[in-house]
C-alpha atoms as an extended CHARMM CRD file, in Angstrom:
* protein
*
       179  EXT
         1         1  UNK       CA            -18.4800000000       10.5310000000       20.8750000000  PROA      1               0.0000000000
         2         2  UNK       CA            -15.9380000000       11.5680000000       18.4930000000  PROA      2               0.0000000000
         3         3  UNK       CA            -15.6480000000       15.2750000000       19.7650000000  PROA      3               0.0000000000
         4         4  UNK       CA            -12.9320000000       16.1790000000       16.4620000000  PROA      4               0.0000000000
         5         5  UNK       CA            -13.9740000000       14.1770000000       13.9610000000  PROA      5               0.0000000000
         6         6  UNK       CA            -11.0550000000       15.5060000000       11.8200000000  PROA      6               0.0000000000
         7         7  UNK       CA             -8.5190000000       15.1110000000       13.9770000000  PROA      7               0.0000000000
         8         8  UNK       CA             -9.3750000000       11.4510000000       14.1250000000  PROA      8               0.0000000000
         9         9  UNK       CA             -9.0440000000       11.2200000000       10.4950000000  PROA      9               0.0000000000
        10        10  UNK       CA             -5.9680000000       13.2270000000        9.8440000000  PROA      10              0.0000000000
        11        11  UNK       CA             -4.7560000000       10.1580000000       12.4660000000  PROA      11              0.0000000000
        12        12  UNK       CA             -6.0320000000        7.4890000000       10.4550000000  PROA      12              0.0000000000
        13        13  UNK       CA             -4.6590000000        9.0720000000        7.0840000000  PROA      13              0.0000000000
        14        14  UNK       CA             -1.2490000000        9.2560000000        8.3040000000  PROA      14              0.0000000000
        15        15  UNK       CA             -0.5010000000        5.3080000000        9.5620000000  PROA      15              0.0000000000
        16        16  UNK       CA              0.2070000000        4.3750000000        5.9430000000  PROA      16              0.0000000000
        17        17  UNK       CA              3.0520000000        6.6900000000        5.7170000000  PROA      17              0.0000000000
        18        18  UNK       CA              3.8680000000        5.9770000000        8.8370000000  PROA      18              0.0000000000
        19        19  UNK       CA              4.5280000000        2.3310000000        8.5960000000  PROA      19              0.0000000000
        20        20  UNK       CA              5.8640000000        2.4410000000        4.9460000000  PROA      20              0.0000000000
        21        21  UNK       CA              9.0410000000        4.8020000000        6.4450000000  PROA      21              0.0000000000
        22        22  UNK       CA              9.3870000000        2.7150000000        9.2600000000  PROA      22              0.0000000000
        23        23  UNK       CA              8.9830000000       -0.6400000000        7.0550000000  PROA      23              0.0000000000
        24        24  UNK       CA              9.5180000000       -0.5760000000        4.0110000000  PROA      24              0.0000000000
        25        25  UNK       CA             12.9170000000       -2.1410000000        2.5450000000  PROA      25              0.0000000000
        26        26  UNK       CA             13.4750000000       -3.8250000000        5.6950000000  PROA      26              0.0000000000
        27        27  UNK       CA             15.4590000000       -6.7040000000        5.7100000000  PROA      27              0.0000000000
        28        28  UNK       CA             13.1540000000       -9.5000000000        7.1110000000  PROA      28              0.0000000000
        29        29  UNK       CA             15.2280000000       -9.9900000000       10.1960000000  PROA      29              0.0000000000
        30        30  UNK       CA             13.3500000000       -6.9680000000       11.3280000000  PROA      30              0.0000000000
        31        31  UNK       CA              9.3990000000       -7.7610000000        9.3420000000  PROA      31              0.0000000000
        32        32  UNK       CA              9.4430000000      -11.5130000000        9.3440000000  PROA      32              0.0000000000
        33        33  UNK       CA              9.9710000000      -12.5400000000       13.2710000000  PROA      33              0.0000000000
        34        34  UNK       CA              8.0450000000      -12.8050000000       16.1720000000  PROA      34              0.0000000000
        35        35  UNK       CA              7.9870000000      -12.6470000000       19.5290000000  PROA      35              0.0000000000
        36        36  UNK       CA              7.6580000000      -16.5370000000       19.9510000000  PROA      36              0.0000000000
        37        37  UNK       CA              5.1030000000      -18.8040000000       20.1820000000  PROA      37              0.0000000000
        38        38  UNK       CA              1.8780000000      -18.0430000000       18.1200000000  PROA      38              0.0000000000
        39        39  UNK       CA              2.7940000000      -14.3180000000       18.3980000000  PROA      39              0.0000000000
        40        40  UNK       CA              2.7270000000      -12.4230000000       14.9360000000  PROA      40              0.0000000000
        41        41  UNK       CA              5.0240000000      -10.9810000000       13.1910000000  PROA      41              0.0000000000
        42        42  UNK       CA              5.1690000000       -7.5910000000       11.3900000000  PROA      42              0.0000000000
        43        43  UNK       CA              4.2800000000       -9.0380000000        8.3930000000  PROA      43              0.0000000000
        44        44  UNK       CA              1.2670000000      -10.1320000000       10.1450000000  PROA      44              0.0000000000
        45        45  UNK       CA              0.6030000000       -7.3560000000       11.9620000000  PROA      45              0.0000000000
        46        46  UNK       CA              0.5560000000       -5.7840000000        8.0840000000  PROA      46              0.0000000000
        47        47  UNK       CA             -1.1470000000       -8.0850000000        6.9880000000  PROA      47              0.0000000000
        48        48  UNK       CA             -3.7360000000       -7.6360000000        9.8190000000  PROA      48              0.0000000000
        49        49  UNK       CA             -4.1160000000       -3.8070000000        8.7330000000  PROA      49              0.0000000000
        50        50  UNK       CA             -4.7480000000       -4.6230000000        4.8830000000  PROA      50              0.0000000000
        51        51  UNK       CA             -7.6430000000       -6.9780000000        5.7880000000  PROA      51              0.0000000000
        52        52  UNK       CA             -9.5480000000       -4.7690000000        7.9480000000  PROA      52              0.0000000000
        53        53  UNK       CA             -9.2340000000       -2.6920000000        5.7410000000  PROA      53              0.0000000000
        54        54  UNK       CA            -11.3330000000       -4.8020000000        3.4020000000  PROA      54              0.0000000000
        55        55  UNK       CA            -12.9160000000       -6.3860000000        5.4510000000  PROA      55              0.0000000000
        56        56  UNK       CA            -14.0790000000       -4.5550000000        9.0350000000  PROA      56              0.0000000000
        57        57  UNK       CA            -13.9690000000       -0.4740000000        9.6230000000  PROA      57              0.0000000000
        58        58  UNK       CA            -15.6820000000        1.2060000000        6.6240000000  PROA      58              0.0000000000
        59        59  UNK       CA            -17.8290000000       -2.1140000000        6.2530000000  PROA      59              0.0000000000
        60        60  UNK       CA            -19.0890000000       -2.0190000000        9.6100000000  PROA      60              0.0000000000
        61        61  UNK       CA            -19.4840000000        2.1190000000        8.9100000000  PROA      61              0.0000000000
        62        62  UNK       CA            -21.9480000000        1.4220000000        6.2610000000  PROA      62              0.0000000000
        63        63  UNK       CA            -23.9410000000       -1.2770000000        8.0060000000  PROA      63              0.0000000000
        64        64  UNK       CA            -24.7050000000        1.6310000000       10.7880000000  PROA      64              0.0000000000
        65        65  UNK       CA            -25.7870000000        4.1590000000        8.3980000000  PROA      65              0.0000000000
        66        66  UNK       CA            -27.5230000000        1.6680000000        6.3830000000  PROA      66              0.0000000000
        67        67  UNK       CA            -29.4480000000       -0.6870000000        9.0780000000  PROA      67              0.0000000000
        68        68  UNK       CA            -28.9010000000        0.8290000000       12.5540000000  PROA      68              0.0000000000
        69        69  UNK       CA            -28.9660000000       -1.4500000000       14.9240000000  PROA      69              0.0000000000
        70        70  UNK       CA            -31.4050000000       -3.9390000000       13.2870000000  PROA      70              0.0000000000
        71        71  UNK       CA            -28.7330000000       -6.0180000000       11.5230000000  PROA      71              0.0000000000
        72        72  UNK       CA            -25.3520000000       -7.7080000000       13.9760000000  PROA      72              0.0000000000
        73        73  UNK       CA            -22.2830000000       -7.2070000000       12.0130000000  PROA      73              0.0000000000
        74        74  UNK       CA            -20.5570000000      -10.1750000000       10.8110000000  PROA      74              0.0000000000
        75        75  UNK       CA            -17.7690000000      -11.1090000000       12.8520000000  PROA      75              0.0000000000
        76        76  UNK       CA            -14.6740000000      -10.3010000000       12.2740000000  PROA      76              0.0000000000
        77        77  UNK       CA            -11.9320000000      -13.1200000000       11.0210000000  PROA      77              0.0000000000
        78        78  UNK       CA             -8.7440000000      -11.6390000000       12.8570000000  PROA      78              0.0000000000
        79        79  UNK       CA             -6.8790000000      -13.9610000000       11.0260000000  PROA      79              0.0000000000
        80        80  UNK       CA             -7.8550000000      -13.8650000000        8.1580000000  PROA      80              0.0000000000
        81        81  UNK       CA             -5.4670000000      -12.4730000000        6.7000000000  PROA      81              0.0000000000
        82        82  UNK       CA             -3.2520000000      -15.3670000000        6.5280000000  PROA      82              0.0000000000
        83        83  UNK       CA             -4.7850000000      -16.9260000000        3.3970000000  PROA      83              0.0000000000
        84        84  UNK       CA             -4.7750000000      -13.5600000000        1.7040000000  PROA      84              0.0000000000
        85        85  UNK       CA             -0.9520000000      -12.5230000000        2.4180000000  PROA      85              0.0000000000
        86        86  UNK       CA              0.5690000000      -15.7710000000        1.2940000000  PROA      86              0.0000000000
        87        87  UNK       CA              3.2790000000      -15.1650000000       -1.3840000000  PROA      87              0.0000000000
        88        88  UNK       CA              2.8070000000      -11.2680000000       -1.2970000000  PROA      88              0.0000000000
        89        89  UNK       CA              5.7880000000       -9.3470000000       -0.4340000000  PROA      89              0.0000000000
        90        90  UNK       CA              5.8940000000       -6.5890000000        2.4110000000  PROA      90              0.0000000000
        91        91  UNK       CA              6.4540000000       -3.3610000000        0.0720000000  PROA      91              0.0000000000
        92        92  UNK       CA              2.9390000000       -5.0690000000       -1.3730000000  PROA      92              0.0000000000
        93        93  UNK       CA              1.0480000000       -5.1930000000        1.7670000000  PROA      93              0.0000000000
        94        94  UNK       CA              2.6830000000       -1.7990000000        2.3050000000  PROA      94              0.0000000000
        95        95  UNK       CA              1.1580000000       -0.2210000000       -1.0500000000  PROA      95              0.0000000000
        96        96  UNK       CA             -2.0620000000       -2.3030000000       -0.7660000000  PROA      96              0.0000000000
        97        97  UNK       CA             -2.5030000000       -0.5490000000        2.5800000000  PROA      97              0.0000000000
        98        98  UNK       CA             -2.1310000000        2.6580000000        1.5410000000  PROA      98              0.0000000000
        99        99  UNK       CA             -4.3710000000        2.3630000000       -1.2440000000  PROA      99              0.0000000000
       100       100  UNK       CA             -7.3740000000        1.1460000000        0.7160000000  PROA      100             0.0000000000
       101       101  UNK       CA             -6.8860000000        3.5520000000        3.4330000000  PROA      101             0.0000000000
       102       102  UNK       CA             -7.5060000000        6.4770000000        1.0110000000  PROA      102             0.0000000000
       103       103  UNK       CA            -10.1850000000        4.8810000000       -0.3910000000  PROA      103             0.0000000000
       104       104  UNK       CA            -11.7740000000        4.5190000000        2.4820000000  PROA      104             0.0000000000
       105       105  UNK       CA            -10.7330000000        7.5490000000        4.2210000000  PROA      105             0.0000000000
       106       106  UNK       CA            -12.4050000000        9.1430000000        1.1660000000  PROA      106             0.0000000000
       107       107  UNK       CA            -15.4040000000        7.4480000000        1.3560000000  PROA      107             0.0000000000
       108       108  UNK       CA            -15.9570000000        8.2780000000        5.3740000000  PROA      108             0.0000000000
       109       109  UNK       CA            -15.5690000000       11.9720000000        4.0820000000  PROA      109             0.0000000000
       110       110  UNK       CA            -17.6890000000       11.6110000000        1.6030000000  PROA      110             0.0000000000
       111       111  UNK       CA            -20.7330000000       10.7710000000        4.0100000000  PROA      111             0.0000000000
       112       112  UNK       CA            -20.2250000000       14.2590000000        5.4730000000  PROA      112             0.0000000000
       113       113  UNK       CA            -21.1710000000       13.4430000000        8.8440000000  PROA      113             0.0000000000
       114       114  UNK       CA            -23.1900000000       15.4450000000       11.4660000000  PROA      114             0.0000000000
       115       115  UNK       CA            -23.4430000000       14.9990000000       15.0090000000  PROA      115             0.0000000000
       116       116  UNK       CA            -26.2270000000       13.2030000000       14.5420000000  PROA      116             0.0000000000
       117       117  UNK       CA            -24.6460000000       10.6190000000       12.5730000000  PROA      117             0.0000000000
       118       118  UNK       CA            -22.2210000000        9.7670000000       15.0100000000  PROA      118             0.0000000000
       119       119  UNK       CA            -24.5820000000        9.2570000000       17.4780000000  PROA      119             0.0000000000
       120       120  UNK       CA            -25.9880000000        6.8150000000       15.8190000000  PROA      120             0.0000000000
       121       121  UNK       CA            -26.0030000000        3.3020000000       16.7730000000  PROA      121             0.0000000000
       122       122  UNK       CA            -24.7680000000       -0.3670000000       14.9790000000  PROA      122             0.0000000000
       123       123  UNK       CA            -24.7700000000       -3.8140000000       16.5190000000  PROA      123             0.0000000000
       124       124  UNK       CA            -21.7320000000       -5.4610000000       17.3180000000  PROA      124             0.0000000000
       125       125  UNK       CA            -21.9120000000       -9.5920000000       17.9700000000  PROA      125             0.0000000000
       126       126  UNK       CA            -20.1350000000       -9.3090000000       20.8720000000  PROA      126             0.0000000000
       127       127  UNK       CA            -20.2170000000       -6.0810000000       22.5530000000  PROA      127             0.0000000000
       128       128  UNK       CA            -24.3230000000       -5.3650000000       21.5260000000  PROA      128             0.0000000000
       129       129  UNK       CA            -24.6170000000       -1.4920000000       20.1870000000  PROA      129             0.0000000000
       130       130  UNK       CA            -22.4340000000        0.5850000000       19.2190000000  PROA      130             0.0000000000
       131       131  UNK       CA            -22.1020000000        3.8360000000       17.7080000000  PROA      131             0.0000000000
       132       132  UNK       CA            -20.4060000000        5.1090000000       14.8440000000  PROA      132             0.0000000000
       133       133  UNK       CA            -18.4180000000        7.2650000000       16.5900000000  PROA      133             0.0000000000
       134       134  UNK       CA            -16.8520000000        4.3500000000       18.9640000000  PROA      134             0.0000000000
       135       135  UNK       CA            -16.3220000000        2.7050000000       15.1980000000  PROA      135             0.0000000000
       136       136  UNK       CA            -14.3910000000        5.6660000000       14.0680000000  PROA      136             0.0000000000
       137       137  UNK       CA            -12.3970000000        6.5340000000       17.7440000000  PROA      137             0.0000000000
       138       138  UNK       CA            -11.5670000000        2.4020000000       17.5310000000  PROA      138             0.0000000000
       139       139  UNK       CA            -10.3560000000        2.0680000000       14.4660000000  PROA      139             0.0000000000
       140       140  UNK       CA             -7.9270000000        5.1310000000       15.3210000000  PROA      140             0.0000000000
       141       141  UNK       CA             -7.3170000000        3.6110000000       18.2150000000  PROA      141             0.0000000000
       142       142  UNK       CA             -6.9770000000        0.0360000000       16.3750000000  PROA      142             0.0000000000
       143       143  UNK       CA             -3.7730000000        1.5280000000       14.4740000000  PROA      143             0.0000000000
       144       144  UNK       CA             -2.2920000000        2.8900000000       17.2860000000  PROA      144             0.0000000000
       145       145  UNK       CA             -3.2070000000       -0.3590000000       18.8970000000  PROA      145             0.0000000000
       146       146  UNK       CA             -0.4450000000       -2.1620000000       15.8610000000  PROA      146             0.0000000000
       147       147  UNK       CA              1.7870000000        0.3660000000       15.8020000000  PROA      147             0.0000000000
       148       148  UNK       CA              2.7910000000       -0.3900000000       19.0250000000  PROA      148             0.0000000000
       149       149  UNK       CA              2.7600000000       -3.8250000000       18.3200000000  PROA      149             0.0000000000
       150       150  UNK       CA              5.1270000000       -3.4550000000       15.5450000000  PROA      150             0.0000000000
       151       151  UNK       CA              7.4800000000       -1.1100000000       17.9380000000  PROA      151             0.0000000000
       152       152  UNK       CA              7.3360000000       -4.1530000000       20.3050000000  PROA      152             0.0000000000
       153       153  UNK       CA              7.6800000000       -7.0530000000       17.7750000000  PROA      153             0.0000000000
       154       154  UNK       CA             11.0270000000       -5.1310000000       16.4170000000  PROA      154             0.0000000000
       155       155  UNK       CA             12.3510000000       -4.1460000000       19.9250000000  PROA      155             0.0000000000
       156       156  UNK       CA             12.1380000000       -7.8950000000       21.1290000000  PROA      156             0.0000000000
       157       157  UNK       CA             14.4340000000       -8.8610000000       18.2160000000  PROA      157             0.0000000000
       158       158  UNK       CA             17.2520000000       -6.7910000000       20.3220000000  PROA      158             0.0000000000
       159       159  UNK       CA             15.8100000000       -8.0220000000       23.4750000000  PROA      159             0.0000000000
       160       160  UNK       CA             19.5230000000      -10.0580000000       24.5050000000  PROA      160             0.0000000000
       161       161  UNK       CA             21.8780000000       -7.3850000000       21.9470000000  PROA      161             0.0000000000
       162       162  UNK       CA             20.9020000000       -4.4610000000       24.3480000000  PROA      162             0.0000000000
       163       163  UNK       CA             22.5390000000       -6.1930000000       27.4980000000  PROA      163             0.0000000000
       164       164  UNK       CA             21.9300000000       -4.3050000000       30.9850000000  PROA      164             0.0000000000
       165       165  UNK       CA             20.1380000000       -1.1650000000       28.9040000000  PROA      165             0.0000000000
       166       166  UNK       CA             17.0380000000       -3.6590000000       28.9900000000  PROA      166             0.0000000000
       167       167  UNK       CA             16.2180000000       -1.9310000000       32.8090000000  PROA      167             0.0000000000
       168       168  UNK       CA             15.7200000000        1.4410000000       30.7630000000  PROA      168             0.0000000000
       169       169  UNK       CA             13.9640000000        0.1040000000       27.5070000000  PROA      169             0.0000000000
       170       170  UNK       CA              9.5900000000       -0.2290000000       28.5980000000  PROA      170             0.0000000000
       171       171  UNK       CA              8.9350000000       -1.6990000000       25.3830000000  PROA      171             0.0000000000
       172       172  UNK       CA             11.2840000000       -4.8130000000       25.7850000000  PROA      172             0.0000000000
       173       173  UNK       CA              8.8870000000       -5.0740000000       29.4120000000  PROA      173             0.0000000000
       174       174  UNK       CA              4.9220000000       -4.1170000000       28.3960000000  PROA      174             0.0000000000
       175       175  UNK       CA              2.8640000000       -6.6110000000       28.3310000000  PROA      175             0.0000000000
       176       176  UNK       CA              0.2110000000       -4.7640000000       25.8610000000  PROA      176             0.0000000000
       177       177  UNK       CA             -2.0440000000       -5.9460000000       22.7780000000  PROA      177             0.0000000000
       178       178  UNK       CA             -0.6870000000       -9.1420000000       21.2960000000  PROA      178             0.0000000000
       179       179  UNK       CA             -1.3390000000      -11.1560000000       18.3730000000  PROA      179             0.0000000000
């Protein structure tokens, strides 16, 4: 259970800001490259972020309040976002971000939640119930999740450029979340 609900939302309402001062007016050397193969990019990544946005956290939130555990939630399209970031810009995905996290940051507030709330339970199609409180500590979680990924994608682009240092540097070596 989400023992400080707050605290788990002052985290979510910061990643916006977050990623628009690391991001933002990057050249695309940085936002546009990979880590090879099918790997995403940061735009991607970004992209990734905007569409749950839309299209998974608060969503799923509502369905749990709503219907309990009598209605699955519709699976999630992790990429998705592909067809929906084509011919935006970054500093758009940036700003499109931070507008529907404070939307939806507002609306979670706006259900003033009780323990009881958070105890109670949703269906996932894959992992079977869950509660709203796993919802909220995921999608914390989930950002933290991508901004490492970011870190990652951006440190690999200097993966050669930082010569013997590469012993010292973890993130050129962790083999966490990928695309």
């Amino acid at each position: 259970m989400v023992t400080k609900l707050q605290e788990t939302l002052a985290l979510l309402d910061r990643t916006p800001a977050t990623l628009n001062s690391l991001l933002r007016d990057l050249p695309e050397s940085w936002t546009a490259r990979n880590e090879g193969g099918e790997t995403w990019t940061v735009f991607d990544v970004l992209g990734h972020l905007v569409y749950g946005e839309r299209a998974d956290w608060v969503g799923r939130g509502r369905m749990i309040r709503e219907f309990g555990e009598s209605r699955s939630f519709d699976p999630f399209d992790r990429l998705g976002f592909r067809r929906e970031t084509e011919g935006r810009t970054l500093a758009q995905l940036l700003d499109e971000f931070a507008r529907l996290r404070t939307a939806n940051l507002e609306e979670v507030r706006g259900w003033n939640l009780i323990p009881a709330d958070l105890d109670r339970k949703g269906r996932h199609p894959a992992f079977g119930p869950v509660s709203l409180s796993e919802l909220l500590s995921a999608w914390a979680v989930h950002d933290l999740t991508h901004l490492h990924q970011i870190s990652r994608i951006m440190a690999y682009q200097y993966r050669d450029a930082v010569g013997p240092w590469s012993a010292y540097l973890g993130v050129l070596h962790c083999c966490g979340h990928g695309a």
